[in-house]
GROMACS .gro file of C-alpha atoms in nm:
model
  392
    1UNK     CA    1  17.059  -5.974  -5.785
    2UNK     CA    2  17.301  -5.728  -5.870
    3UNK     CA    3  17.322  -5.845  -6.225
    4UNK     CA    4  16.982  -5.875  -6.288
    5UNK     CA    5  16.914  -5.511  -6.149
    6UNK     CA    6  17.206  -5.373  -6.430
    7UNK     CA    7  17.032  -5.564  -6.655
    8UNK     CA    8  16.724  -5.412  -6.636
    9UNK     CA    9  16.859  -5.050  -6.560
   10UNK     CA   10  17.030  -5.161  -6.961
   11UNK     CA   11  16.703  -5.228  -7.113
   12UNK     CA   12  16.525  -4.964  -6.984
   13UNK     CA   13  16.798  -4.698  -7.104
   14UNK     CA   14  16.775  -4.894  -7.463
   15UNK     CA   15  16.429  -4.889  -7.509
   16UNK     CA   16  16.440  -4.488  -7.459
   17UNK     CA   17  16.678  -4.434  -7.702
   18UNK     CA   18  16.496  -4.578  -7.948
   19UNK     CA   19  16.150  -4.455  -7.853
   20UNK     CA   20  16.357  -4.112  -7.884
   21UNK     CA   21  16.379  -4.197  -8.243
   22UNK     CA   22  16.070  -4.184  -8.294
   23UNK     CA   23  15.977  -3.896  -8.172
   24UNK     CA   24  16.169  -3.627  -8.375
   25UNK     CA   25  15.958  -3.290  -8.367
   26UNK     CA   26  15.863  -3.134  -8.664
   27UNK     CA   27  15.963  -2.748  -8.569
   28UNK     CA   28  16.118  -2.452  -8.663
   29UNK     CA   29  16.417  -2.247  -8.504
   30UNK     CA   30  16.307  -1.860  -8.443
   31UNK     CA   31  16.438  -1.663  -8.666
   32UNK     CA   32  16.693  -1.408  -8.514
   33UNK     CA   33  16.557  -1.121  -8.734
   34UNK     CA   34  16.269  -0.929  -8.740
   35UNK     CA   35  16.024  -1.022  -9.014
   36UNK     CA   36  15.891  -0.631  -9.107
   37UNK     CA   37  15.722  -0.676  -9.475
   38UNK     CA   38  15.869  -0.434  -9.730
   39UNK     CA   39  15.633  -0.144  -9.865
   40UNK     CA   40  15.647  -0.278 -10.247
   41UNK     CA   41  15.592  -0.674 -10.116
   42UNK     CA   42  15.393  -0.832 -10.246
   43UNK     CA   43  15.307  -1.000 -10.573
   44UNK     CA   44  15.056  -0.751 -10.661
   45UNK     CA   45  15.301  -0.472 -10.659
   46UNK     CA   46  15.594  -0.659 -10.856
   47UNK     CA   47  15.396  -0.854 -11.125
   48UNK     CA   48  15.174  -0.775 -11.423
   49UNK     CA   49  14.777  -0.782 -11.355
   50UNK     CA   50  14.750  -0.977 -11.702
   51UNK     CA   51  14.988  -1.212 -11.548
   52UNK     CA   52  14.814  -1.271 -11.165
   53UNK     CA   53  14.441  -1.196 -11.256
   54UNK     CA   54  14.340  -1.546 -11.224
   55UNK     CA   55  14.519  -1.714 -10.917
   56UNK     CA   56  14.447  -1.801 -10.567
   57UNK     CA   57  14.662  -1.798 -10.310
   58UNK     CA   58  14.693  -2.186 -10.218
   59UNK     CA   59  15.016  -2.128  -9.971
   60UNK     CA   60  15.228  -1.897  -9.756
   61UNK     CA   61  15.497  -1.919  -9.586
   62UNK     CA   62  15.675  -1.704  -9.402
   63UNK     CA   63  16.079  -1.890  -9.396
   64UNK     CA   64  16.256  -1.887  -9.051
   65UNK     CA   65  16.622  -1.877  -9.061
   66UNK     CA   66  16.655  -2.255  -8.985
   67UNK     CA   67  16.422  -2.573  -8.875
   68UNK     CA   68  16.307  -2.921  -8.970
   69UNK     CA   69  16.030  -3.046  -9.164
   70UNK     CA   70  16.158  -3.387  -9.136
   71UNK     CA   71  15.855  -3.503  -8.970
   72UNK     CA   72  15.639  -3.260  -9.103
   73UNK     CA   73  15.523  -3.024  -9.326
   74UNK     CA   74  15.601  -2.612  -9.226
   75UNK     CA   75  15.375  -2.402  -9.010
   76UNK     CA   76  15.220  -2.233  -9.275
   77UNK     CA   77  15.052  -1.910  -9.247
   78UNK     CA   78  14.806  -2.001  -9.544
   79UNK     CA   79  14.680  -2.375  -9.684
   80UNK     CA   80  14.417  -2.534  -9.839
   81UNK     CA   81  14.192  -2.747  -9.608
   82UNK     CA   82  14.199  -3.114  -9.683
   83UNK     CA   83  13.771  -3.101  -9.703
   84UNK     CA   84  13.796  -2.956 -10.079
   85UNK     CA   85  13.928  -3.130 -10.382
   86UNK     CA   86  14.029  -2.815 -10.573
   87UNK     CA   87  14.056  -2.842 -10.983
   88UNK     CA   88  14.301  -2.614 -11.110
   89UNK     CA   89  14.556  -2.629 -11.489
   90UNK     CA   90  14.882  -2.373 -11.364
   91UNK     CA   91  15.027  -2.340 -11.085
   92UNK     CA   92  15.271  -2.054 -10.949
   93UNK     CA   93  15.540  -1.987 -10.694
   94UNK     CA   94  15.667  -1.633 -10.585
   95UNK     CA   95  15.928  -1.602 -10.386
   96UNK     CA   96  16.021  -1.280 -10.223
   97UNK     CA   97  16.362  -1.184 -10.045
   98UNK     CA   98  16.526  -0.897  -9.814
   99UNK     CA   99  16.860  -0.892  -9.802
  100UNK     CA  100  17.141  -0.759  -9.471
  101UNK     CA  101  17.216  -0.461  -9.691
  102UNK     CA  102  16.865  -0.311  -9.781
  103UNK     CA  103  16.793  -0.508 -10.158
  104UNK     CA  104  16.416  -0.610 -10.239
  105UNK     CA  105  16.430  -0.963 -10.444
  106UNK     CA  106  16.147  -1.111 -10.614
  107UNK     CA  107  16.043  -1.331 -10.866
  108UNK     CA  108  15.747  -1.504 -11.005
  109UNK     CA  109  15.726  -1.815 -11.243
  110UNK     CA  110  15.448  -2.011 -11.327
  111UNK     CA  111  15.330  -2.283 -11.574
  112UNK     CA  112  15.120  -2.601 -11.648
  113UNK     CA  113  15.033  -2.771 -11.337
  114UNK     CA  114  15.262  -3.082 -11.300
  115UNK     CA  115  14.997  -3.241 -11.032
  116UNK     CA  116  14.654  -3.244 -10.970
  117UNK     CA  117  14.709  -3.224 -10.616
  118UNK     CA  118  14.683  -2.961 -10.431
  119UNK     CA  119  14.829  -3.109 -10.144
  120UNK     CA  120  15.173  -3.164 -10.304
  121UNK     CA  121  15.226  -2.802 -10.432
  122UNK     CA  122  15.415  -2.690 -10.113
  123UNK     CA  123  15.734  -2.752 -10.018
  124UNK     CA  124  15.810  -3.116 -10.089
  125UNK     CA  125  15.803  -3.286  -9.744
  126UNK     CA  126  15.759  -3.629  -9.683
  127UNK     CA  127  15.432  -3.528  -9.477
  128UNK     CA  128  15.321  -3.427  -9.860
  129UNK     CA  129  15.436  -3.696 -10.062
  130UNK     CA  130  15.548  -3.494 -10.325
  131UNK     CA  131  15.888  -3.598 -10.550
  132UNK     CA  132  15.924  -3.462 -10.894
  133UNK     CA  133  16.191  -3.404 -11.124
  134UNK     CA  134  16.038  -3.331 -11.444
  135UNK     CA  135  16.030  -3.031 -11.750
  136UNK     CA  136  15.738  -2.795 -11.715
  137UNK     CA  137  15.601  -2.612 -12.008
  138UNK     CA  138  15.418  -2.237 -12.046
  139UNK     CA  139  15.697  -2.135 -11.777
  140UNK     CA  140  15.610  -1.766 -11.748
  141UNK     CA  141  15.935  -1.584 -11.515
  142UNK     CA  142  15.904  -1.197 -11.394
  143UNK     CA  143  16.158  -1.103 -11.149
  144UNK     CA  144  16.406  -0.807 -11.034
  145UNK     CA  145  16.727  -1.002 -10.965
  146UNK     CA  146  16.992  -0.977 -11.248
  147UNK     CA  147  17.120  -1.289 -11.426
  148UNK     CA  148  16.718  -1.412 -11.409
  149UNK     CA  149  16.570  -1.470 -11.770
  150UNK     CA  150  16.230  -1.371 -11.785
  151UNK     CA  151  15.989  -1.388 -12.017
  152UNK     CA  152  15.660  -1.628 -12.122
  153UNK     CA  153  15.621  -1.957 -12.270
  154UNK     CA  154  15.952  -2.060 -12.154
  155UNK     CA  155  16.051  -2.420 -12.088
  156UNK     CA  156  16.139  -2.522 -11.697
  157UNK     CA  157  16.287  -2.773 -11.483
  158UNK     CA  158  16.172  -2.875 -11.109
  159UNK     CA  159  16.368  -3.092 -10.881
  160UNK     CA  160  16.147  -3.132 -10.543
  161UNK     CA  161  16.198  -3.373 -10.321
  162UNK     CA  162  16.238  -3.478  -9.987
  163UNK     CA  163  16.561  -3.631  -9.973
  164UNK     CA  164  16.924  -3.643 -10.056
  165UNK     CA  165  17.097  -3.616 -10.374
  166UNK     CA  166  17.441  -3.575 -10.553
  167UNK     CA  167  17.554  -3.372 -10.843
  168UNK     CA  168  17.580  -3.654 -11.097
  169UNK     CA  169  17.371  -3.532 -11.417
  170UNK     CA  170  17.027  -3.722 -11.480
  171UNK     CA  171  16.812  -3.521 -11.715
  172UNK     CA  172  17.038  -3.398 -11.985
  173UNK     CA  173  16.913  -3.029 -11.923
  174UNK     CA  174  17.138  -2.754 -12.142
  175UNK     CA  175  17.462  -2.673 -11.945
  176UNK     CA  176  17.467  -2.925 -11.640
  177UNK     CA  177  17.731  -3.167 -11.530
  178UNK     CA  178  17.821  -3.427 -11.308
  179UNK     CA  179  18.042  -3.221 -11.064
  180UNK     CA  180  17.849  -2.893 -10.964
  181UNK     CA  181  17.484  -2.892 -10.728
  182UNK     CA  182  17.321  -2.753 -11.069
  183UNK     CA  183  16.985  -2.771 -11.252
  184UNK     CA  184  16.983  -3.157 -11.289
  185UNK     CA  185  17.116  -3.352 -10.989
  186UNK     CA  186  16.999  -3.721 -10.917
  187UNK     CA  187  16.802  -3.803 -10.594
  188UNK     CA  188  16.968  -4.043 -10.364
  189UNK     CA  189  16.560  -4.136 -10.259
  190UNK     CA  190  16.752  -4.137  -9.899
  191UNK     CA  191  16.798  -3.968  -9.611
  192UNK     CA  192  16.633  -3.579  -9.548
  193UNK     CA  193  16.836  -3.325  -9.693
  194UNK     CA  194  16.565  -3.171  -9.941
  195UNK     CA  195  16.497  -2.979 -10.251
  196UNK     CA  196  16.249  -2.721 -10.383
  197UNK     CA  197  16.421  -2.610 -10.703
  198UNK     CA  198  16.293  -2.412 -11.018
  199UNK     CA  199  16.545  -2.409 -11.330
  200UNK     CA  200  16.542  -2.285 -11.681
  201UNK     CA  201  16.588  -2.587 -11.901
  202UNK     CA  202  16.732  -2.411 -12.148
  203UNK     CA  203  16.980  -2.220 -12.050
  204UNK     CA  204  17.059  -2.442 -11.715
  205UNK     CA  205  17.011  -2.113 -11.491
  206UNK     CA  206  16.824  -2.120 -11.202
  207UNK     CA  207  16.522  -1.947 -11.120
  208UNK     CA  208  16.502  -1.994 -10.744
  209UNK     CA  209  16.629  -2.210 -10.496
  210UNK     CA  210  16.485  -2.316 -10.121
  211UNK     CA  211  16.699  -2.632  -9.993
  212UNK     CA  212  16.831  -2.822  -9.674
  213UNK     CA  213  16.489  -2.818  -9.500
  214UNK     CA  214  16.439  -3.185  -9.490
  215UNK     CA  215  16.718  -3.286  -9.192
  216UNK     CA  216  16.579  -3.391  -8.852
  217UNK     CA  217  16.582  -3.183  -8.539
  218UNK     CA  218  16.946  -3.298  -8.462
  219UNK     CA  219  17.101  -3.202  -8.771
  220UNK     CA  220  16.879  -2.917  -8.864
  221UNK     CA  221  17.176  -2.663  -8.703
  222UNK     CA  222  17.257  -2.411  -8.978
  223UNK     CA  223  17.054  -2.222  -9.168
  224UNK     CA  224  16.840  -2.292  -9.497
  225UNK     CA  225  16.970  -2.260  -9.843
  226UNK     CA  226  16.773  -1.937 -10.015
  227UNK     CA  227  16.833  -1.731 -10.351
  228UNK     CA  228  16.679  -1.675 -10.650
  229UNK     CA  229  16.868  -1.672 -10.947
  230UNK     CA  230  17.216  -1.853 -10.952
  231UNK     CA  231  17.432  -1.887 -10.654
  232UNK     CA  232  17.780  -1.743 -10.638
  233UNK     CA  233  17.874  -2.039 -10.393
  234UNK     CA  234  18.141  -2.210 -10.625
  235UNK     CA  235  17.999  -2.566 -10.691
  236UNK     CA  236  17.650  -2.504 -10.613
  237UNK     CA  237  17.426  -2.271 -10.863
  238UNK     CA  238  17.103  -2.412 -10.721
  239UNK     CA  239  17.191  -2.325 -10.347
  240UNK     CA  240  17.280  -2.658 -10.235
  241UNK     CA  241  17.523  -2.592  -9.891
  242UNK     CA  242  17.465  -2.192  -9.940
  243UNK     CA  243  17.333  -2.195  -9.567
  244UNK     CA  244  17.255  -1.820  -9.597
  245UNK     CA  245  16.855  -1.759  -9.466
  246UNK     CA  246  17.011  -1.590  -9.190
  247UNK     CA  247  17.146  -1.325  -9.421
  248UNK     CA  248  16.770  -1.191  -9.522
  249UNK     CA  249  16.545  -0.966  -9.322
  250UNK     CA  250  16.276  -1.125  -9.483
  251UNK     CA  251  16.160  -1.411  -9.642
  252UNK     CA  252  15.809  -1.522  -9.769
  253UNK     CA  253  15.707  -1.809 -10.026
  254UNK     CA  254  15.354  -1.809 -10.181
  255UNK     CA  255  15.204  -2.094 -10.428
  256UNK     CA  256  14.884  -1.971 -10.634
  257UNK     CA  257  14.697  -2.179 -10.836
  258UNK     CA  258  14.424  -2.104 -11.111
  259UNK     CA  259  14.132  -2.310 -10.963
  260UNK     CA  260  13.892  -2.440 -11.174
  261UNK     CA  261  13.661  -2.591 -10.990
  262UNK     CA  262  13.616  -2.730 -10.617
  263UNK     CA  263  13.431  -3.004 -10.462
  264UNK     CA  264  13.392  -3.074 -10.118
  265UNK     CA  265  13.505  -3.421 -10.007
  266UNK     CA  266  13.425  -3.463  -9.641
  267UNK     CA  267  13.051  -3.448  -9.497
  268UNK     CA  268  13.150  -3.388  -9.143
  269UNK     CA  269  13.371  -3.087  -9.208
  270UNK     CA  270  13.120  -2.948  -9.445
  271UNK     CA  271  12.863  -2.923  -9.194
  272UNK     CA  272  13.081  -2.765  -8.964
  273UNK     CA  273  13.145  -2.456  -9.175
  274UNK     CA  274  12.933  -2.200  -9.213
  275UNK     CA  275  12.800  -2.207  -9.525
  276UNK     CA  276  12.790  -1.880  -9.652
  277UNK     CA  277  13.166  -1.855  -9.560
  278UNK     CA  278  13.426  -1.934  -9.827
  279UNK     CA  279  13.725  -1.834  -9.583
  280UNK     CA  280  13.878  -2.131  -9.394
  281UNK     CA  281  14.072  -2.156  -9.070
  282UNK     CA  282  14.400  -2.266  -9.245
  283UNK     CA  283  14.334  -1.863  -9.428
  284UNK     CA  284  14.273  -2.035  -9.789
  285UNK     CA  285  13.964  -1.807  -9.952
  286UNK     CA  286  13.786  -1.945 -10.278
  287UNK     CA  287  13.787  -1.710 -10.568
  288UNK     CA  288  13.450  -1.535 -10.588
  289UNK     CA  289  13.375  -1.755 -10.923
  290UNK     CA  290  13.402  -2.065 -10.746
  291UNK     CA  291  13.131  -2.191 -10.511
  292UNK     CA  292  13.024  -2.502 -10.341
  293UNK     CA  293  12.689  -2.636 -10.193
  294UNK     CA  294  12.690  -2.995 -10.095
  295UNK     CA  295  12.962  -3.303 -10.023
  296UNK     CA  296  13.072  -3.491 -10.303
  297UNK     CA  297  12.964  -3.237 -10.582
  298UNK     CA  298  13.066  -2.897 -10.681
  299UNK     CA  299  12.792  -2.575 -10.813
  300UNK     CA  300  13.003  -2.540 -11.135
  301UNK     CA  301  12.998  -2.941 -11.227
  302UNK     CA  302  12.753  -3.095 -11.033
  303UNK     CA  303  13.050  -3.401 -11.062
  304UNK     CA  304  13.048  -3.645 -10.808
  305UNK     CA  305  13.392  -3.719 -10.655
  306UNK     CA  306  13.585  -3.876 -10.394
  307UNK     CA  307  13.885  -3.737 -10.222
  308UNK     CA  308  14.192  -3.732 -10.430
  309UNK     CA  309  14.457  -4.009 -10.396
  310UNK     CA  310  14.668  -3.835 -10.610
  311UNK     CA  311  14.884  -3.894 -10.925
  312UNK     CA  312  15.216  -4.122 -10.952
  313UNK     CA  313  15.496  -3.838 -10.981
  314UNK     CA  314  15.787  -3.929 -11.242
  315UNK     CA  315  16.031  -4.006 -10.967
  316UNK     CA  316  15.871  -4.303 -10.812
  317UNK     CA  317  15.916  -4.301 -10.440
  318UNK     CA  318  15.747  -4.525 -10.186
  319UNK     CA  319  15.743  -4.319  -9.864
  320UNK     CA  320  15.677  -4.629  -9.673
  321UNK     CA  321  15.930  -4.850  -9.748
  322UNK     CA  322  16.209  -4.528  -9.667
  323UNK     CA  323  16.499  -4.535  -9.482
  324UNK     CA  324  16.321  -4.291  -9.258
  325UNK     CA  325  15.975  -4.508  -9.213
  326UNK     CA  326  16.177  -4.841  -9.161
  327UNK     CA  327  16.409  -4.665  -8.881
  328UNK     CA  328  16.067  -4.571  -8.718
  329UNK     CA  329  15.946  -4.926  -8.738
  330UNK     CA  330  16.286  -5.056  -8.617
  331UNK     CA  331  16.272  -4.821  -8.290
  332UNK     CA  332  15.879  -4.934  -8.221
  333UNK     CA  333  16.032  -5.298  -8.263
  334UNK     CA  334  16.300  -5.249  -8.062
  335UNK     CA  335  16.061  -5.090  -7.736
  336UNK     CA  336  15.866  -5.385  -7.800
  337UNK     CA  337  16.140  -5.624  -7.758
  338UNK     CA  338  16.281  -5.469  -7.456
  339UNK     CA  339  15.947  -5.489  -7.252
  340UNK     CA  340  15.923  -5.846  -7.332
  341UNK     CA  341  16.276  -5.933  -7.233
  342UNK     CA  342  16.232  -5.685  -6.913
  343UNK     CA  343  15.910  -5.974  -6.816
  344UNK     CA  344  16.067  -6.298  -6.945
  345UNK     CA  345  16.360  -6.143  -6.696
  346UNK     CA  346  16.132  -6.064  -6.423
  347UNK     CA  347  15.913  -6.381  -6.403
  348UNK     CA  348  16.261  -6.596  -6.453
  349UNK     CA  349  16.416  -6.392  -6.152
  350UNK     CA  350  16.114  -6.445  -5.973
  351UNK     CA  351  16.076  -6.835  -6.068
  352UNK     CA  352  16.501  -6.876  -5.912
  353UNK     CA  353  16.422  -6.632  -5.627
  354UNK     CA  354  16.134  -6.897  -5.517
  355UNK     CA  355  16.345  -7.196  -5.557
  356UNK     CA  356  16.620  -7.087  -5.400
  357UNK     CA  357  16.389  -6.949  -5.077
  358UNK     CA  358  16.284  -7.321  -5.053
  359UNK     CA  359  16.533  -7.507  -5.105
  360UNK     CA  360  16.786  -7.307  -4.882
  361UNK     CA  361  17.042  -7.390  -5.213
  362UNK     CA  362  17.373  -7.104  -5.231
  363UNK     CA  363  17.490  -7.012  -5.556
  364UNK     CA  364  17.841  -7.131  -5.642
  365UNK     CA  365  18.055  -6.808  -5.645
  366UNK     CA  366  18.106  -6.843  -5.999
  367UNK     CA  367  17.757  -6.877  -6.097
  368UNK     CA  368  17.511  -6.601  -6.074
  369UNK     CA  369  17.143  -6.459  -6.176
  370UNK     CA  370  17.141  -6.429  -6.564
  371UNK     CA  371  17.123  -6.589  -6.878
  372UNK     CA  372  17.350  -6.408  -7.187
  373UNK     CA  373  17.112  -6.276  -7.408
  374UNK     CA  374  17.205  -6.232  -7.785
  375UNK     CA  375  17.191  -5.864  -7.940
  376UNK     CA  376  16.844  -5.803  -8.144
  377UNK     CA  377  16.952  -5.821  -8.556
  378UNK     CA  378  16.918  -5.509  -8.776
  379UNK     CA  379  16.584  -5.609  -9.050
  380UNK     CA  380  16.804  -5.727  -9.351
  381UNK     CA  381  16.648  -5.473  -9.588
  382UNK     CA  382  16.745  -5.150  -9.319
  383UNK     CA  383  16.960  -4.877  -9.463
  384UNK     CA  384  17.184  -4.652  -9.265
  385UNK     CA  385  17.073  -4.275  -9.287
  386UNK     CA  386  17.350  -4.065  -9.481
  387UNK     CA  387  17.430  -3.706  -9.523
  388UNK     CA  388  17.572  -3.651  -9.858
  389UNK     CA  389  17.865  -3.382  -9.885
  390UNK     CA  390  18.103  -3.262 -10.026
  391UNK     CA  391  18.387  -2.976 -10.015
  392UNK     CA  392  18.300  -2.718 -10.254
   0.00000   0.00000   0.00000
C-alpha cells in the first residue's frame, strides 16, 4: 500500500504543476517611482492644434516599470467599451517620457489607420489579436527628442506583435540589416517577448519604441524596453534588451483616433447606460459630433451593423494554434489524465484489497500493489517556448 500511496501523492503533485500553467496572471509589478505628471504633459501642450483638433482619446496608459501582459491586455486607465463599433481613417500614438535627471520627452506620430479595429490599436497583446508589420502612409511626427525627424506626410514602419523575433531583415526598409534589433526584424510568431514599434521607413530611424511586455509572470523580472527616438544600446536601435523603464519618473502612452462614426453593437449594454451619457466606465468619451440612439445603427448613418470581427493583418497569425494556446491545452489535458489514472488506481486498489481480504492470499515479497504506467506523450505538433537572445 505503500506504493500505491507514492503513487498517488505523484499524480497529485503533477496535475498541479500543470494546472499552474495555466493559470499565469496577467499583472503588473509597482512601479518603484512616483508617477507625478509634468506641468507641460500632455499632448495639448506639446503638439499643434491643426495637428490634434480632430482626435479622441481611444487609450491610456500609464507604463509601470515592469509586468506581464502575457495573459492579458494592460490595466488601462482609458479604453473603448466593446458595446460600440467605432468608424475612424487615422490613428495616433503619443508617447510621453521623464527621465532620472529632470528631461521632458515627447513625441507624436500619426497616419492612415492600418485597422479598422479599434480593439487592436493598443499595445499588441495576444488578448488583442493584433500582429502587424506593415508601411503606413500620411505619417505626421512632432516631437522634442533630438535625432527624431519630424515633419508631415512622411512614410512609416510598424512592427507590433505579440511575440518573439530576431534581427534578420524582412522588409527591405532603408538602412536595416540582419545583425542589429532595428526597424525591420522578422517575428519568430513564438513565444511572448513583444513589440510595439514605430519607424521611419526612410531613413530606418526610429520613432519610438515600447518592448519586452509580452513574457509571462515568471520571466517578466526586469524592466520594459522604453525610448523614443534611437537607442544608444549598441545592437538594438529599436529598444530591444534596453530594460530601462525604471530609469523614467514618468511614463504615459495615449492612442487617439479620428472617429467617424459609431454604432452600438450590443442591446443589453445599451440599455444599461444612461442615455444621455456619452462617458463610459472604461473613461472613453465620444466626440461631441458623434452620437448614438439605438443598437445596431448609428445617428450619423442610420447603417445597420454587427460587431466587428475584424480585418486579416499582413502577418498572418492564428492565436489558437500558438505555442502559448497549445501549452494551455496540454496542461488541461494533462489534469485530466491524472484524475482518471488517480480512479482507474483507486478502484484497481480497491478491486486487489477485496480479493486479497477474502481469500486470505500474501503477496510474494517480490510482488507488490502497482502496475508501471507509461509517461503521457507530448501532442506531435507542440513546440517548446523559447526566449530569443543574444549578447549585444
Amino acid at each position: 500500500m505503500h506504493s500505491f500511496s507514492y503513487q498517488v501523492v505523484c499524480l497529485l503533485f503533477l496535475a498541479f504543476l500543470a494546472q499552474k500553467q495555466t493559470t499565469l496572471a496577467s499583472k503588473t509589478k509597482s512601479s518603484k517611482k512616483g508617477s507625478k505628471v509634468p506641468d507641460n504633459a500632455g499632448h495639448t501642450n506639446n503638439v499643434p492644434d491643426s495637428e490634434i483638433a480632430n482626435y479622441t482619446l481611444l487609450y491610456s496608459l500609464d507604463i509601470e516599470d515592469s509586468g506581464s501582459y502575457f495573459n492579458g491586455d494592460p490595466n488601462y486607465d482609458v479604453s473603448p467599451p466593446d458595446y460600440l463599433d467605432l468608424s475612424f481613417d487615422r490613428v495616433s500614438y503619443y508617447l510621453e517620457l521623464y527621465t532620472e535627471s529632470g528631461e521632458f520627452q515627447y513625441v507624436w506620430v500619426s497616419f492612415d489607420n492600418h485597422t479598422s479595429n479599434e480593439m487592436m490599436l493598443g499595445v499588441p497583446t495576444y488578448e488583442s489579436g493584433a500582429a502587424f508589420q506593415q508601411t503606413v502612409s500620411n505619417m505626421n511626427v512632432y516631437s522634442n527628442v533630438p535625432g527624431v525627424t519630424t515633419g508631415t506626410g512622411l512614410t512609416g514602419f510598424i512592427e507590433f506583435w505579440p511575440t518573439n523575433y530576431i534581427p534578420l531583415e524582412s522588409a527591405n526598409v532603408t538602412g536595416a540589416n540582419s545583425f542589429d534589433y532595428d526597424a525591420s526584424d522578422t517575428n519568430l510568431m513564438v513565444g511572448g517577448y513583444g513589440s510595439m514599434q514605430i519607424h521611419n521607413f526612410d531613413t530606418g530611424d526610429t520613432i519610438l519604441g515600447f518592448n519586452r511586455w509580452g513574457l509571462s509572470d515568471d520571466q517578466a523580472n526586469q524592466p520594459f524596453d522604453l525610448g523614443i527616438g534611437n537607442s544608444l544600446l549598441s545592437g538594438a536601435p529599436d529598444w530591444t534588451q534596453a530594460s530601462n523603464a525604471d530609469t523614467y519618473t514618468y511614463k504615459r502612452l495615449q492612442v487617439f483616433t479620428e472617429i467617424i462614426d459609431a454604432v452600438v453593437v450590443s442591446r443589453t449594454a445599451r440599455k444599461s447606460k444612461k442615455k444621455s451619457s456619452k462617458k463610459t466606465k472604461n473613461g472613453f468619451i465620444l466626440p461631441d459630433n458623434i452620437d448614438f440612439d439605438e443598437y445596431g445603427s448609428s445617428a450619423k448613418s442610420g447603417k445597420k451593423t454587427s460587431k466587428k470581427s475584424g480585418k486579416s493583418s499582413p502577418i498572418t497569425m492564428n492565436i489558437k494554434n500558438s505555442s502559448r494556446q497549445r501549452a494551455g491545452l496540454f496542461a488541461s489535458m494533462s489534469v485530466v489524465f491524472a484524475i482518471g489514472l488517480l480512479t482507474i488506481a483507486a478502484k484497481r486498489g480497491h478491486a486487489h484489497f477485496k480479493e486479497r481480504s477474502a481469500t486470505k492470499y500474501t503477496l510474494p515479497q517480490n510482488e507488490m500493489f502497482q502496475e508501471p504506467h507509461e509517461k503521457p506523450a507530448l501532442p506531435s505538433d507542440s513546440e517548446y517556448h523559447f526566449y530569443v537572445t543574444r549578447e549585444i
